[in-house]
Coordinates of C-alpha atoms in Angstrom, one line a residue:
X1 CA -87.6 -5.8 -28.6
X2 CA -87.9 -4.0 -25.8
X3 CA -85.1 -4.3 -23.0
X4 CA -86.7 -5.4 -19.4
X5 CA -86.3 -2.8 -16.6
X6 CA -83.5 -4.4 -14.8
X7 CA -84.7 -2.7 -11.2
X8 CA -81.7 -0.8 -9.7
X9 CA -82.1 2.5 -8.9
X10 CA -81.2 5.4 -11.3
X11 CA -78.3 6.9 -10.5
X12 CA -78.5 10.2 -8.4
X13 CA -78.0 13.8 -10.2
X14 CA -77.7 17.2 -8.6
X15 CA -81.3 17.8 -10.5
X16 CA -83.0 14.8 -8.6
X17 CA -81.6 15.4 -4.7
X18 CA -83.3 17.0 -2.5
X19 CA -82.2 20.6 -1.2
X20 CA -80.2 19.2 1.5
X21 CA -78.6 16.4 0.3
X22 CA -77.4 19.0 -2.4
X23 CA -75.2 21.3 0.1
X24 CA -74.3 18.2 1.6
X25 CA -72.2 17.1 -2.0
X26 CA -71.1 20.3 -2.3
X27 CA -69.4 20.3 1.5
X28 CA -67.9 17.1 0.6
X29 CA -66.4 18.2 -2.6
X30 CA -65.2 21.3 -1.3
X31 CA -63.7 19.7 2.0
X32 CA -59.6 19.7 2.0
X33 CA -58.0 17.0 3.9
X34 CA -54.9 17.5 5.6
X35 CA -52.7 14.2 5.9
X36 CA -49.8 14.1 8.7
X37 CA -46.7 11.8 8.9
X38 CA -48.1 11.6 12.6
X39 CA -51.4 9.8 11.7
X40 CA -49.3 6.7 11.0
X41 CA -49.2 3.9 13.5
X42 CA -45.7 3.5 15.2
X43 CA -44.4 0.2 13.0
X44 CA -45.5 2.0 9.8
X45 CA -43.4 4.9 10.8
X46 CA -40.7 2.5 12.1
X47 CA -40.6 0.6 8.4
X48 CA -40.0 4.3 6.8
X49 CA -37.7 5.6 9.2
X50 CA -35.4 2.4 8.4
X51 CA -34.8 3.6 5.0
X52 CA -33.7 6.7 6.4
X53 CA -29.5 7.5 7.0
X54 CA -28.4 8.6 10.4
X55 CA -27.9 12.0 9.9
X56 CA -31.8 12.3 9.0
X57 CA -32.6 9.8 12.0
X58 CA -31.2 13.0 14.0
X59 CA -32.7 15.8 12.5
X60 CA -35.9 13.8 12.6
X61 CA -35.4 13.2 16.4
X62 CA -35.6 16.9 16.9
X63 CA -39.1 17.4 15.8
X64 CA -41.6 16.3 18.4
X65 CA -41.4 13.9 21.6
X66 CA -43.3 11.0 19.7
X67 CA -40.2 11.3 16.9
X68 CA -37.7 11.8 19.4
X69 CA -38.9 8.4 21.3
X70 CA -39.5 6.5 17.7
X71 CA -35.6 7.8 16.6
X72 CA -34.3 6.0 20.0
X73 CA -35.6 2.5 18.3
X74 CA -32.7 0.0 18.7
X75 CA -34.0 -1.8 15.0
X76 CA -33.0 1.4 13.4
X77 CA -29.5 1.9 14.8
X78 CA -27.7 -1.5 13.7
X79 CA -25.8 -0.1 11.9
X80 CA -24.5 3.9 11.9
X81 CA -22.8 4.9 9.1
X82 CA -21.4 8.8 9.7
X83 CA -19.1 9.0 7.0
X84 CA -21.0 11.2 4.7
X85 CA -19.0 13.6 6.4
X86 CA -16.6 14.7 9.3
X87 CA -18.0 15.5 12.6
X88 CA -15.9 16.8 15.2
X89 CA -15.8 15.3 18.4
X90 CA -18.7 17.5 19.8
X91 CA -21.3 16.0 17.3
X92 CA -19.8 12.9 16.8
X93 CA -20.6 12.4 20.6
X94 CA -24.3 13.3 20.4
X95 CA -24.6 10.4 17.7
X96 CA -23.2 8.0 20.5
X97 CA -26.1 8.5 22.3
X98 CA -27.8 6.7 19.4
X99 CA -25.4 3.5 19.9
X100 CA -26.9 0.7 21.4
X101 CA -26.1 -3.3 22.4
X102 CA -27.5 -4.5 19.0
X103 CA -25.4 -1.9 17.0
X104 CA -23.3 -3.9 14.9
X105 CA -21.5 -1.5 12.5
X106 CA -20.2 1.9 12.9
X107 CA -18.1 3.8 10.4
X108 CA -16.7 7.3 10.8
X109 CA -14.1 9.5 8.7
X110 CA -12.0 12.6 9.8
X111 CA -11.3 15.4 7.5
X112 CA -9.2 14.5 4.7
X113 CA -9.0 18.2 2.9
X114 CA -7.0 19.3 6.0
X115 CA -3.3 18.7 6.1
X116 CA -3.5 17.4 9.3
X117 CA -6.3 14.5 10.1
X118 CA -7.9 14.9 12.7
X119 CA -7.0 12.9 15.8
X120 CA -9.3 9.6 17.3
X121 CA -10.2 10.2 20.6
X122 CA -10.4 7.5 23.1
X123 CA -13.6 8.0 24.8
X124 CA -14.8 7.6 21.3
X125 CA -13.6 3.5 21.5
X126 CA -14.2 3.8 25.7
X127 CA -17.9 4.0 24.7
X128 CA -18.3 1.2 21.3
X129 CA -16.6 -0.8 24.5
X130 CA -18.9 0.0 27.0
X131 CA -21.9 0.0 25.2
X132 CA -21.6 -2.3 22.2
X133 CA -20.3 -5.8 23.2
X134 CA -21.3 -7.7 20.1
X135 CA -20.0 -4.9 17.8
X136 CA -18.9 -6.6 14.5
X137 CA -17.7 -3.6 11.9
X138 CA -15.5 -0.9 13.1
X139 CA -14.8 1.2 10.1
X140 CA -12.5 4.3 10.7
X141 CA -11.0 6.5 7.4
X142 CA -8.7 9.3 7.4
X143 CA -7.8 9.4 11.2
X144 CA -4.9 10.4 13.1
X145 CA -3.7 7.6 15.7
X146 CA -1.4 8.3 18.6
X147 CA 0.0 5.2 19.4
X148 CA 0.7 5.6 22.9
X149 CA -2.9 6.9 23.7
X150 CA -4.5 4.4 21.6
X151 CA -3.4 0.7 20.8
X152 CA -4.6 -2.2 19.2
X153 CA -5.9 -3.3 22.9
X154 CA -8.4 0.1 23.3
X155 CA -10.4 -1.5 20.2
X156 CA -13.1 -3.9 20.8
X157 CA -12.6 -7.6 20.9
X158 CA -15.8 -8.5 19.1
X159 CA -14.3 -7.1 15.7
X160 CA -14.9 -9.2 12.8
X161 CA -14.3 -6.5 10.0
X162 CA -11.5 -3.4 11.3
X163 CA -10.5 -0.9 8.8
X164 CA -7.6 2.0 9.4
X165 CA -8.3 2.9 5.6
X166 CA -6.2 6.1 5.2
X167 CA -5.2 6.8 8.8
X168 CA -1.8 7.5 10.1
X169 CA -0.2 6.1 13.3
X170 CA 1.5 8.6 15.2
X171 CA 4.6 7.5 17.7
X172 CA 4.5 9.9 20.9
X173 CA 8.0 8.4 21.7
X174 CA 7.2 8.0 25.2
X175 CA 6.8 4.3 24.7
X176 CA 10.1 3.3 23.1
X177 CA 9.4 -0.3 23.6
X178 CA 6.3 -0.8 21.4
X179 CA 7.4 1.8 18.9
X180 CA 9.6 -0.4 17.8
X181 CA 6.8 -3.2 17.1
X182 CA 4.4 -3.3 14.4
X183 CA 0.9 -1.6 15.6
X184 CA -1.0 -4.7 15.0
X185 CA 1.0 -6.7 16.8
X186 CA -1.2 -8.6 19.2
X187 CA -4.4 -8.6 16.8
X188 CA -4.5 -12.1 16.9
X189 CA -4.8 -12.7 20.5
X190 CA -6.8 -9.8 20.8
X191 CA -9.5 -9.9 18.1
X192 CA -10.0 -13.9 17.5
X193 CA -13.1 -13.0 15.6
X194 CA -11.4 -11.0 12.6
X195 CA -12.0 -12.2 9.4
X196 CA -11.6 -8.4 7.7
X197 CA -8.6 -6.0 7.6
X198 CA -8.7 -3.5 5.5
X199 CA -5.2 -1.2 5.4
X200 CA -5.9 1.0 2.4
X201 CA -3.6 3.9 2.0
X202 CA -2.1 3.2 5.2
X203 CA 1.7 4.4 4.9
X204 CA 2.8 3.9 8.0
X205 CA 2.5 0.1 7.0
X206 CA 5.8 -1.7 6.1
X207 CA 6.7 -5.4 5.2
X208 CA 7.4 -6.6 8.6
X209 CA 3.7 -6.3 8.8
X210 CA 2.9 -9.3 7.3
X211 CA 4.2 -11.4 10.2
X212 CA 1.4 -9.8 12.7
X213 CA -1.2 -9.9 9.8
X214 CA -0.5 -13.8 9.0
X215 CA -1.1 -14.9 12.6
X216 CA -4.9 -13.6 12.9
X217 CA -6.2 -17.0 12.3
X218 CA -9.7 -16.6 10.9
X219 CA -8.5 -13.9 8.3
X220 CA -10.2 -14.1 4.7
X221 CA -10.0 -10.4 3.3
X222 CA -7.2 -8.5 3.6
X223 CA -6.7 -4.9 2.0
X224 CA -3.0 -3.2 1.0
X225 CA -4.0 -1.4 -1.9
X226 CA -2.1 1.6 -2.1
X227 CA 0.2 0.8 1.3
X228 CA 3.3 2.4 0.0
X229 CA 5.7 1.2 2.0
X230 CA 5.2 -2.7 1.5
X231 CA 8.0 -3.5 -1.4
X232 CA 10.0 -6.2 -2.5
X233 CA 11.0 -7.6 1.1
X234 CA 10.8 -10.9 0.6
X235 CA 11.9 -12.4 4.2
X236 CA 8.6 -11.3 6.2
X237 CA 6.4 -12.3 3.4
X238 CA 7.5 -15.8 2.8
X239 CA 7.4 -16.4 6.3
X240 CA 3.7 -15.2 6.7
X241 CA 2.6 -17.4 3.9
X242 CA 4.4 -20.6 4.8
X243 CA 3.1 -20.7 8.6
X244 CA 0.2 -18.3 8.3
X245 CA -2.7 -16.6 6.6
X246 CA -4.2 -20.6 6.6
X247 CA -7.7 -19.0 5.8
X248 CA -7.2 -15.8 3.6
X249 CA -9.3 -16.1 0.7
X250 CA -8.5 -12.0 -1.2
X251 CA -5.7 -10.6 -1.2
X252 CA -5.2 -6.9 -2.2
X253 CA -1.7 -5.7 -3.1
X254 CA -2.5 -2.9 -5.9
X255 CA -0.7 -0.2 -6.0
X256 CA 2.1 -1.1 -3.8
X257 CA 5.7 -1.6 -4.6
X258 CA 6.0 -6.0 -4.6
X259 CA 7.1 -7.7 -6.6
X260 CA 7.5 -11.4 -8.5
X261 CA 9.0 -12.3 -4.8
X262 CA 6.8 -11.7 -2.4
X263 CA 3.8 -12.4 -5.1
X264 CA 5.3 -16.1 -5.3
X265 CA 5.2 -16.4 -1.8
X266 CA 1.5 -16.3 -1.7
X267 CA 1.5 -19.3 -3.9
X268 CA 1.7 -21.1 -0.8
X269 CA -1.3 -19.9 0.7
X270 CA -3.9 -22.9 -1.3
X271 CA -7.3 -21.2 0.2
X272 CA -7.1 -17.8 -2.0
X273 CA -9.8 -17.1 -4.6
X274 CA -9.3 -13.6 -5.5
X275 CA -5.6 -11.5 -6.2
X276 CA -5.0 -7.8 -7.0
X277 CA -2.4 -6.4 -8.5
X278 CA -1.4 -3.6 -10.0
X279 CA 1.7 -1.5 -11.1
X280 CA 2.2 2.0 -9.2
X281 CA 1.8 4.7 -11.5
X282 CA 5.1 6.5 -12.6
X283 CA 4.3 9.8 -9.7
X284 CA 4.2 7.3 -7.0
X285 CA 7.0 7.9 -4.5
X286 CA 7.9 4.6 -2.5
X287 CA 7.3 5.6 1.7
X288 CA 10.3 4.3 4.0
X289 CA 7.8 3.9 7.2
X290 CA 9.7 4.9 10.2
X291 CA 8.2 2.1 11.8
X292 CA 10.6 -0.9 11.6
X293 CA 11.5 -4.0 13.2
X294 CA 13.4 -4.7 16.2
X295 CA 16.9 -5.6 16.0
X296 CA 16.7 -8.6 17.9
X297 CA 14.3 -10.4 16.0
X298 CA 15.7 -13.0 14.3
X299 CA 15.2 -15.4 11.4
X300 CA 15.4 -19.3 11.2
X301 CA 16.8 -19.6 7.6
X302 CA 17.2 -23.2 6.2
X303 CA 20.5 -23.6 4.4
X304 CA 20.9 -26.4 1.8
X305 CA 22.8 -29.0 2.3
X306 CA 25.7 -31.0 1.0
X307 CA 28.2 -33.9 0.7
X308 CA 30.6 -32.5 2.5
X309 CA 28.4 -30.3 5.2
X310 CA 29.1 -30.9 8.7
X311 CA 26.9 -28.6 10.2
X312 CA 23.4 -28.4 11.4
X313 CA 21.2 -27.7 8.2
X314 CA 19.8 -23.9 9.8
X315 CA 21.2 -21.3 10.9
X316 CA 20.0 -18.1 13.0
X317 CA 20.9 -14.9 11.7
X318 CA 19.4 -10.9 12.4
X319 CA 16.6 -10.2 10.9
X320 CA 17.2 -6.8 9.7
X321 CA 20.8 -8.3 8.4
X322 CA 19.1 -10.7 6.2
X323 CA 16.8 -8.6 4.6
X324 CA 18.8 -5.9 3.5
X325 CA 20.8 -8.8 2.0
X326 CA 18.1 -9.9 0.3
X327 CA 17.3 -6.6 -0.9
X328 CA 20.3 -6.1 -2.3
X329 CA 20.4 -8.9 -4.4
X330 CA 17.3 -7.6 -6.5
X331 CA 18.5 -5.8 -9.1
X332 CA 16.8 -1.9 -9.3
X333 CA 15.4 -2.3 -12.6
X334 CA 12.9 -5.1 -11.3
X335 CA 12.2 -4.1 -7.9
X336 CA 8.8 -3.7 -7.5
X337 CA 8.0 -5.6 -10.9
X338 CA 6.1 -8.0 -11.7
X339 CA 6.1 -10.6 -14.4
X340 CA 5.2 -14.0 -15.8
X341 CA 7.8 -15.3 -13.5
X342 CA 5.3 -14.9 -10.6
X343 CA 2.1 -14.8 -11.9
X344 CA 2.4 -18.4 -13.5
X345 CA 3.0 -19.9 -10.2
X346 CA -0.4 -19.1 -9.1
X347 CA -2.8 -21.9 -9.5
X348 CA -0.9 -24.4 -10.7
X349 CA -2.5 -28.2 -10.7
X350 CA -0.5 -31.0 -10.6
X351 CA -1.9 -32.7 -13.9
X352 CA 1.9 -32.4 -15.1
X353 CA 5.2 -34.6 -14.0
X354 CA 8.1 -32.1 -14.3
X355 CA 11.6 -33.4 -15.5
X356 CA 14.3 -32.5 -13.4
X357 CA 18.0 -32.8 -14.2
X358 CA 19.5 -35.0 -12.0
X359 CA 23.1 -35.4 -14.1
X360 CA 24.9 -33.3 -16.4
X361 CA 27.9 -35.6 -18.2
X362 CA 29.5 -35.3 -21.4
X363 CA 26.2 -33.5 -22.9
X364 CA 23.9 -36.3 -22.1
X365 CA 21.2 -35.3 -19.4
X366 CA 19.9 -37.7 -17.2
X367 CA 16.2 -36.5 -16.1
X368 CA 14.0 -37.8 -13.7
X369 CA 10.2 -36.8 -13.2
X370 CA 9.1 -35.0 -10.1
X371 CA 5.2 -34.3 -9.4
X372 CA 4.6 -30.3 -9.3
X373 CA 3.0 -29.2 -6.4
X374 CA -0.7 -27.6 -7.0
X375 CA -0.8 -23.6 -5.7
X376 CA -4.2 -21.9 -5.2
X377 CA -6.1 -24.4 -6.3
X378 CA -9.3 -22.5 -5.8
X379 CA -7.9 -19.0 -7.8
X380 CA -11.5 -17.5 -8.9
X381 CA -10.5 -13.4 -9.9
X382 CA -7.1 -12.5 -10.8
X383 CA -6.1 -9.1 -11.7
X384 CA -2.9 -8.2 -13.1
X385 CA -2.8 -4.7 -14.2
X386 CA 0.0 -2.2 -16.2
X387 CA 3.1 -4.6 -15.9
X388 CA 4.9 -4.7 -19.3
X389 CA 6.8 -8.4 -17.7
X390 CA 3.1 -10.5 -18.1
X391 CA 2.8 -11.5 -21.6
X392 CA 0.9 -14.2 -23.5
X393 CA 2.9 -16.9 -21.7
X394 CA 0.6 -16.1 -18.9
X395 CA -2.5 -16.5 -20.7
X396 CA -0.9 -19.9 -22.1
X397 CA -0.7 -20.5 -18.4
X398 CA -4.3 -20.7 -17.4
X399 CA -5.4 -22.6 -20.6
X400 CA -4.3 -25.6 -18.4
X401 CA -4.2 -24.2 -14.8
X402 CA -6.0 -22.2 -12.6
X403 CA -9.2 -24.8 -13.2
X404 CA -11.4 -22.5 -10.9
X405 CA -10.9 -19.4 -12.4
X406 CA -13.6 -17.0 -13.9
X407 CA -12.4 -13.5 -14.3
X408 CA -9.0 -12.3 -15.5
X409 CA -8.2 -8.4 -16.3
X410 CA -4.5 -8.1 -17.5
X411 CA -5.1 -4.4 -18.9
X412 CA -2.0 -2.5 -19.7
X413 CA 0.1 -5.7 -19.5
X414 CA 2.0 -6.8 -22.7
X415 CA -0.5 -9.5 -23.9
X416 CA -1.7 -9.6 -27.7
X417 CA -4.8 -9.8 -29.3
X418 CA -3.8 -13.2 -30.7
X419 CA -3.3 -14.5 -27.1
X420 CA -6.3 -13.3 -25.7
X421 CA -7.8 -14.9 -28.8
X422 CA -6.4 -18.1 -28.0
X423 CA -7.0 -18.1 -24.7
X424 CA -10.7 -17.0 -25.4
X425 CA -11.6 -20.3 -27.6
X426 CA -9.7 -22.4 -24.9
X427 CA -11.4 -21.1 -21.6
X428 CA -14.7 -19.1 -23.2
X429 CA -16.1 -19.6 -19.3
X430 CA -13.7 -16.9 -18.4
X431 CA -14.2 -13.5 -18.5
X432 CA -11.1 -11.3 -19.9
X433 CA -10.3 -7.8 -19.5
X434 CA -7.9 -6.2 -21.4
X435 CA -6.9 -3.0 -23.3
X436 CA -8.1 -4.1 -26.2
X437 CA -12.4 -2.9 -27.0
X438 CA -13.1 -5.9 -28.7
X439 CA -11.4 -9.8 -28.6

């Protein structure tokens, strides 16, 4: 049969056009077109430039006037982010021209492969001041600080996340008076709004820092990995945690010299979901900060009483008295260790009545049950690395406590393959780390 003409036109070859429409093709074929990032419209050019960092946001600026006006956009400087590398203080200004009232995070680093960081200026904070009043972030790594120049007052108010993360604090020792107090003291009153502290490698940070660290109120993260001249100065941090640090939720304490003391005081702080730990390695030296206390604080210590006591039940004593007392009493070999001793009191529930021994006579113990108090109740991510003191007793430990908890790494730690076993087929919701490739 034959097939009906359907009626559309044949398509057009080179054979059947005429003589014009033929150089016409070949024009259009051999036509090169030339695209420009300048034939975008302004947003599309705004939604690529976003993606961009702000070192290219400055080069870019350079180009033409339409760039230049584009690269002034306040949606693309919220946050600026400089720490790819060190700028001295001649570049690092032209990038404040950049900053604007909507910038809410800035981050800069100095020059850590010089032996001396280089120093923070203070026009750098007189401008974030001036010109950012709802700045959020201030990150600043591998500065120099010179405390008399610069205080804890110079930094902006609106700070919800501050890090000094491997800056030093320099004393000018004209200003003999507040050398002697810790350089946050006052962040609480100043900076209302901080939820975020991050102290990494900050060695001019000793114990008596805890006391101005527990009273910043809204506090949730808090960073003192590698601080190392925190140690096993248990006065300071048992205070913090019994009136303060009421909202910290991490805690970071790796690689610093505490031990099962000042770990156990954290027990008291119920509101903590995640813990780091881990044991120095054998090169690290402990820092003595030169930064310490004043002499006249002093300490409210509770002494127990008894039957035949006749005086009030406290008594007020130097601070720096009580402490070294303290830190006597620890015995070298586990200063700066921890052990089960510690990491067992952390989230404890209070499913279990204790027994306590009440009377001891002729080898017949009278006992008496006492509820146990629950400690982090909401513990979610502990991490307890390189101490040969945690062994399986700790894994027996969270078989029945810690209800909320989901990871646990206790690499280098003592543990067997039998407990982790165990504790496996008892909590399989939990993920473990350990030394050991497979379980």
């Amino acid at each position: 049969m034959k097939r009906a003409n359907s009626g559309s036109p044949e398509p057009c070859s080179a054979d059947t056009l005429p003589p014009e429409a033929k150089r016409s093709k070949i024009l259009y074929h051999d036509e090169v077109y030339v695209y420009s990032l300048l034939d975008l419209s302004d947003d599309v050019l705004l939604h690529i430039f976003k993606y961009l960092s702000s070192f290219d946001l400055m080069s870019l600026h350079l180009c033409c006037t339409r760039l230049h006006n584009l690269c002034y956009d306040r949606t693309l400087w919220r946050t600026v982010d400089l720490r790819a590398r060190h700028l001295p203080l001649e570049e690092l200004n032209e990038y404040m021209k950049f900053i604007q009232p909507v910038t809410k995070t800035v981050a800069i680093r100095g020059n850590k492969r010089k032996s001396e960081f280089p120093e923070l200026d203070e026009s750098f904070l007189n401008t974030l001041n001036l010109k950012c009043e709802n700045l959020q972030e201030l990150i600043l790594e591998d500065y120099s600080i010179l405390r008399g120049n610069i205080q804890i007052k110079n930094f902006p108010r609106s700070l919800q996340k501050l890090s000094f993360k491997g800056c030093q604090i320099i004393k000018d020792g004209l200003n003999g008076e507040n050398n002697n107090k810790s350089y946050l003291w006052g962040i609480d009153r100043h900076m209302p709004n901080l939820t975020c502290l991050i102290l990494t490698n900050c060695h001019w940070l000793n114990s008596h820092s805890f006391m101005a660290i527990s009273k910043i109120s809204k506090l949730k993260e808090v960073r003192l990995n590698s601080c190392h001249g925190l140690s096993e100065e248990v006065a300071y941090a048992s205070l913090a945690c019994r009136y303060g640090l009421k909202s910290l939720e991490i805690l970071d304490l790796r690689d610093t010299f505490v031990g099962d003391s000042v770990v156990s005081s954290f027990n008291q702080t119920s509101t903590l979901t995640e813990i780091y730990l881990e044991r120095p390695s054998s090169e690290t030296v402990q820092h003595r900060p030169d930064e310490r206390p004043p002499q006249q604080e002093v300490l409210l210590v509770q002494l127990q009483r008894g039957p035949e006591a006749i005086h009030q039940n406290h008594q007020v004593v130097n601070g720096d008295a009580f402490n070294r007392l303290i830190f006597n009493m620890i015995d070298d070999t586990v200063r700066g260790n921890i052990s089960d001793r510690s990491v067992c009191a952390l989230g404890l529930v209070n499913h279990e009545i204790n027994q306590e021994i009440i009377q001891n006579r002729n080898e017949v113990q009278v006992v008496q049950g006492r509820p146990r108090t629950s400690t982090n109740p909401n513990l979610k991510k502990l991490v307890v690395r390189n101490y040969a003191g945690v062994t399986n007793q700790t894994l027996i430990n969270f078989v029945v406590n810690g209800p909320k908890l989901e990871y646990l790494d206790v690499t280098g730690t003592s543990v067997t393959k039998e407990g982790l076993q165990f504790f496996k087929t008892n909590r399989p919701n939990v993920t473990i780390i350990s030394s050991f490739d497979e379980i």
